[in-house]
Each structure stands twice: as C-alpha cells, then as structure tokens.
Amino acid sequence: MILNFTALDMHPFYFAVWGPGKIVFKLYFRWEIYGVEHVPLQGGGLIVSNHASFLDPVLLGTSLPRDIHYLARKSLFKNKLFNYVLRSVNAVPVDRDGNGMAGLKTILERLQKGCVVNLFPEGTRTPDGNLQKARSGVGLAVIKSQVPVIPTRILGSFESYGKNSSFPKPKKIVIKYGPPINFDALREEAKTCSKERLKEIYQEVADQIMDTIASLSPRKDASSH
C-alpha cells in the first residue's frame, strides 16, 4: 500500500476504512483496478459510475489514493452515530423526496474547493445487474461544473452483493476508470440556449455518460493496482 500526501490528508475515520479496505477487497474479492491515472490527484473531478451494490461507494473510495465525496439520503444523518460516520467519509446529505437543489449546491461547492465527487447517474442500484437509463440530474451537475468527468465501470459487485443478497459473496470485482469525457461544447451551448434545449442537454450528457460507462471493459489495457 503506497501512501502519499493525498492519503495522509484524509479524515482519520476515512483513512481507518481506506487502509484495511484495500487489503480486504484484494483478498476477498480479488479485485483489479484499471485506469486510476485518469483520476486527478489534485483539483476537483466527477467520478460517474454504474451502481449495482451497496459496496460500490466503498469500493471506489478505497481504490483511489485520495478521498472522494458521496451522496447520502438526508434522513440517515438524523442518527448521531450515522451522522458522524457519514460526515467523516465526506457524505453529502441529499433530500431524495423533496427539492434536490440544496444537494446540488453542496456538490458544486465541494467541486469548487477541489474535491472529487462520486455520482451514480442511474440514481439507484440496478435490480437485475444491467445498466439502467441515466437520470438528467447528473447532466445538470456536469453542465454547472467545469471539472473533469471520469466514467467508471464496476463489474462483479452485483454478483457479490446485489439487491437480493444478504451477505457479500467472494466474487471477483473489477473497477475500470476511463479517460475524462469532454463536454466543453455542450457546456458552452448551455450558456445561451433556450430552457427547452437546456433540458435536452442535461439528458444528452447523462446518456453520453452511460454509453461511455457501458463501453468500458475489464481489458488489461491500463495499470492495475
């Protein structure tokens, strides 16, 4: 396990999960990670990934040499213990049943501060292991920010711990980070287009993200860790 200044800057609780987690996932899931070099070590970024399991946020967080930020249901923060744990691992409270603009504002603020934020374009875990259609909300976050957008594919987490699983099985897991997607043209168009076109752009961005995620395969064409 290689430590660097980014890892040492983590919250102590985050670091306590990050270190042992790398070892556990390597031994139990025999995980393989490719394309980590596409994630910036400094500055903001959006990691947009498919979502198949409760394991996904932890897998992504422990696979990188820097901490990342997540979304979590606002109601979970009511419990004092959960509140401490979630905030220690950089969770962003989101009201899924009401106005999500507060969550978006928090995400954009963290991106501006140079944080890396993980978003799941599908919005929720897949019920059958297949990729789902992306929601336009991720397109809104992309257009409103100016950070790199890194498409990410997680394979094997559904087989290990899908929606109907009671305990994670020792299935092989592969994480593939792809090159950042360029949305400069759509970001520029969004500055002056109509409201109707803006809504189309949000969904267009979301669809392009999911298409790129789908194209990522576990081929060993990038560095593994």
Coordinates of C-alpha atoms in Angstrom, one line a residue:
M1 CA 0.0 0.0 0.0
I2 CA 1.6 3.3 -1.1
L3 CA 0.9 6.3 0.9
N4 CA 1.2 9.9 -0.4
F5 CA 0.2 13.3 0.8
T6 CA -3.4 12.9 -0.5
A7 CA -4.0 9.8 1.5
L8 CA -2.5 11.3 4.6
D9 CA -4.8 14.3 4.3
M10 CA -7.9 12.0 4.7
H11 CA -10.1 12.3 7.8
P12 CA -8.8 9.7 10.4
F13 CA -12.0 7.7 10.2
Y14 CA -11.9 7.7 6.4
F15 CA -8.3 6.6 6.5
A16 CA -9.1 3.8 9.0
V17 CA -11.6 2.4 6.5
W18 CA -9.4 3.1 3.4
G19 CA -6.3 1.3 4.5
P20 CA -7.7 -2.1 5.7
G21 CA -10.4 -1.9 3.0
K22 CA -7.7 -2.2 0.3
I23 CA -6.4 -5.3 1.9
V24 CA -9.8 -6.9 2.5
F25 CA -11.0 -6.2 -1.1
K26 CA -7.8 -7.6 -2.6
L27 CA -8.0 -10.8 -0.6
Y28 CA -11.8 -11.4 -0.5
F29 CA -12.9 -10.1 -3.9
R30 CA -9.5 -10.5 -5.7
W31 CA -10.2 -7.0 -7.1
E32 CA -8.5 -5.5 -10.1
I33 CA -8.4 -1.7 -10.7
Y34 CA -7.5 -0.1 -14.0
G35 CA -7.2 3.5 -15.2
V36 CA -6.5 5.2 -11.8
E37 CA -4.2 7.6 -13.7
H38 CA -7.4 9.2 -15.2
V39 CA -8.4 10.5 -11.8
P40 CA -6.7 13.7 -10.9
L41 CA -4.6 13.6 -7.7
Q42 CA -5.4 17.3 -7.1
G43 CA -8.3 19.5 -8.0
G44 CA -12.0 18.8 -8.5
G45 CA -13.5 16.0 -10.5
L46 CA -16.7 13.9 -11.0
I47 CA -16.5 10.2 -10.9
V48 CA -19.6 8.9 -12.6
S49 CA -20.2 5.2 -12.1
N50 CA -22.8 2.5 -12.6
H51 CA -24.5 1.4 -9.4
A52 CA -25.1 -2.2 -8.7
S53 CA -24.4 -2.7 -4.9
F54 CA -24.1 -1.0 -1.5
L55 CA -20.4 -2.0 -1.9
D56 CA -19.9 0.5 -4.8
P57 CA -19.1 3.7 -2.8
V58 CA -16.7 1.9 -0.6
L59 CA -15.0 0.1 -3.5
L60 CA -14.5 3.4 -5.3
G61 CA -13.3 5.2 -2.2
T62 CA -10.7 2.6 -1.3
S63 CA -9.5 2.1 -4.9
L64 CA -8.1 5.6 -5.2
P65 CA -5.1 7.3 -3.5
R66 CA -7.2 10.3 -2.5
D67 CA -10.5 10.7 -0.7
I68 CA -13.8 11.2 -2.6
H69 CA -17.2 12.6 -1.6
Y70 CA -20.5 10.9 -1.9
L71 CA -24.3 11.5 -1.7
A72 CA -26.3 10.0 1.1
R73 CA -30.0 10.2 2.0
K74 CA -30.6 13.1 4.3
S75 CA -32.7 11.1 6.8
L76 CA -29.6 8.9 7.6
F77 CA -28.0 11.9 9.2
K78 CA -30.6 12.1 12.0
N79 CA -28.9 9.4 13.9
K80 CA -25.9 10.9 15.8
L81 CA -23.6 7.9 15.1
F82 CA -24.5 7.7 11.4
N83 CA -24.2 11.5 11.2
Y84 CA -20.6 11.3 12.5
V85 CA -19.7 8.3 10.3
L86 CA -21.2 9.8 7.1
R87 CA -19.7 13.2 7.6
S88 CA -16.3 11.5 8.3
V89 CA -16.4 9.8 4.9
N90 CA -17.4 13.0 3.1
A91 CA -21.0 12.2 2.6
V92 CA -23.3 14.9 1.2
P93 CA -26.9 14.9 2.6
V94 CA -29.5 14.8 -0.2
D95 CA -33.3 15.1 0.2
R96 CA -34.4 12.5 -2.3
D97 CA -38.1 13.1 -1.5
G98 CA -38.0 16.9 -1.9
N99 CA -36.0 19.7 -3.5
G100 CA -32.6 18.3 -4.6
M101 CA -31.2 21.8 -5.3
A102 CA -29.6 22.0 -1.9
G103 CA -27.7 18.8 -2.6
L104 CA -26.6 20.1 -6.0
K105 CA -25.4 23.3 -4.4
T106 CA -23.3 21.4 -1.9
I107 CA -21.8 19.2 -4.7
L108 CA -20.8 22.2 -6.7
E109 CA -19.3 23.9 -3.7
R110 CA -17.2 20.8 -3.0
L111 CA -16.1 20.6 -6.6
Q112 CA -15.0 24.3 -6.5
K113 CA -13.0 23.5 -3.4
G114 CA -11.0 20.9 -5.3
C115 CA -12.8 17.8 -4.1
V116 CA -13.6 14.7 -6.2
V117 CA -17.3 13.8 -6.0
N118 CA -18.9 10.4 -6.9
L119 CA -22.2 10.4 -8.6
F120 CA -24.3 7.4 -9.8
P121 CA -26.1 8.6 -13.0
E122 CA -28.7 5.8 -12.7
G123 CA -29.8 7.2 -9.3
T124 CA -30.3 3.9 -7.6
R125 CA -29.0 0.4 -7.6
T126 CA -29.8 -1.8 -10.6
P127 CA -32.4 -4.5 -9.8
D128 CA -31.0 -7.1 -12.2
G129 CA -27.4 -6.3 -12.8
N130 CA -28.0 -4.5 -16.1
L131 CA -27.2 -0.8 -16.7
Q132 CA -30.2 1.5 -16.3
K133 CA -31.0 4.7 -18.1
A134 CA -29.3 7.8 -16.6
R135 CA -31.2 10.5 -14.9
S136 CA -30.9 14.1 -16.2
G137 CA -29.7 15.3 -12.8
V138 CA -26.1 14.1 -13.5
G139 CA -26.2 16.2 -16.7
L140 CA -27.2 19.3 -14.7
A141 CA -24.2 18.7 -12.3
V142 CA -21.8 18.3 -15.2
I143 CA -23.0 21.4 -17.0
K144 CA -22.9 23.5 -13.9
S145 CA -19.4 22.5 -13.1
Q146 CA -16.1 22.8 -15.0
V147 CA -14.3 19.7 -13.7
P148 CA -13.1 16.6 -15.4
V149 CA -15.8 13.9 -15.7
I150 CA -14.4 10.4 -15.3
P151 CA -16.6 7.5 -16.5
T152 CA -16.2 4.4 -14.3
R153 CA -17.4 0.8 -14.6
I154 CA -17.7 -1.6 -11.7
L155 CA -18.1 -5.2 -12.6
G156 CA -18.9 -8.0 -10.2
S157 CA -20.4 -6.0 -7.3
F158 CA -23.9 -7.1 -8.3
E159 CA -22.9 -10.8 -8.4
S160 CA -21.3 -10.3 -5.0
Y161 CA -23.8 -8.2 -3.2
G162 CA -26.8 -7.3 -5.3
K163 CA -30.2 -6.1 -4.1
N164 CA -31.4 -9.6 -3.1
S165 CA -28.1 -10.6 -1.4
S166 CA -27.9 -11.0 2.4
F167 CA -24.1 -11.0 2.6
P168 CA -21.3 -10.2 0.2
K169 CA -20.0 -13.3 -1.7
P170 CA -16.3 -13.6 -2.7
K171 CA -16.9 -12.8 -6.4
K172 CA -14.2 -11.2 -8.4
I173 CA -14.6 -7.4 -8.8
V174 CA -13.1 -5.2 -11.5
I175 CA -13.1 -1.4 -11.4
K176 CA -12.3 0.4 -14.7
Y177 CA -11.7 4.2 -14.8
G178 CA -11.9 5.7 -18.3
P179 CA -10.4 8.8 -19.8
P180 CA -12.4 12.0 -18.9
I181 CA -15.3 12.8 -21.2
N182 CA -15.1 16.2 -23.0
F183 CA -18.3 18.2 -22.5
D184 CA -16.8 21.6 -23.4
A185 CA -19.1 22.1 -26.5
L186 CA -22.3 21.4 -24.6
R187 CA -21.2 23.5 -21.6
E188 CA -20.7 26.4 -24.0
E189 CA -24.0 25.9 -25.7
A190 CA -25.8 25.7 -22.4
K191 CA -24.8 29.3 -21.6
T192 CA -27.1 30.8 -24.2
C193 CA -29.6 28.1 -25.3
S194 CA -33.3 28.1 -24.5
K195 CA -34.8 26.3 -21.4
E196 CA -36.2 23.6 -23.6
R197 CA -32.8 22.9 -25.2
L198 CA -31.1 23.1 -21.8
K199 CA -33.2 20.2 -20.6
E200 CA -32.3 18.2 -23.7
I201 CA -28.6 19.0 -23.0
Y202 CA -28.9 17.6 -19.5
Q203 CA -30.3 14.3 -20.7
E204 CA -27.9 14.2 -23.6
V205 CA -25.0 14.5 -21.2
A206 CA -26.5 11.8 -19.0
D207 CA -27.0 9.4 -21.9
Q208 CA -23.4 10.0 -23.2
I209 CA -22.1 9.2 -19.8
M210 CA -24.0 5.9 -19.6
D211 CA -22.9 5.0 -23.1
T212 CA -19.3 5.6 -22.2
I213 CA -19.7 3.6 -19.0
A214 CA -21.2 0.7 -21.0
S215 CA -18.2 0.8 -23.3
L216 CA -15.7 0.3 -20.5
S217 CA -14.5 -3.3 -20.3
P218 CA -12.2 -5.1 -17.9
R219 CA -9.5 -5.5 -20.5
K220 CA -6.0 -5.1 -19.1
D221 CA -5.1 -2.0 -21.1
A222 CA -4.3 0.2 -18.2
S223 CA -2.3 0.0 -15.0
S224 CA -3.6 -2.3 -12.3
H225 CA -3.3 -1.7 -8.6

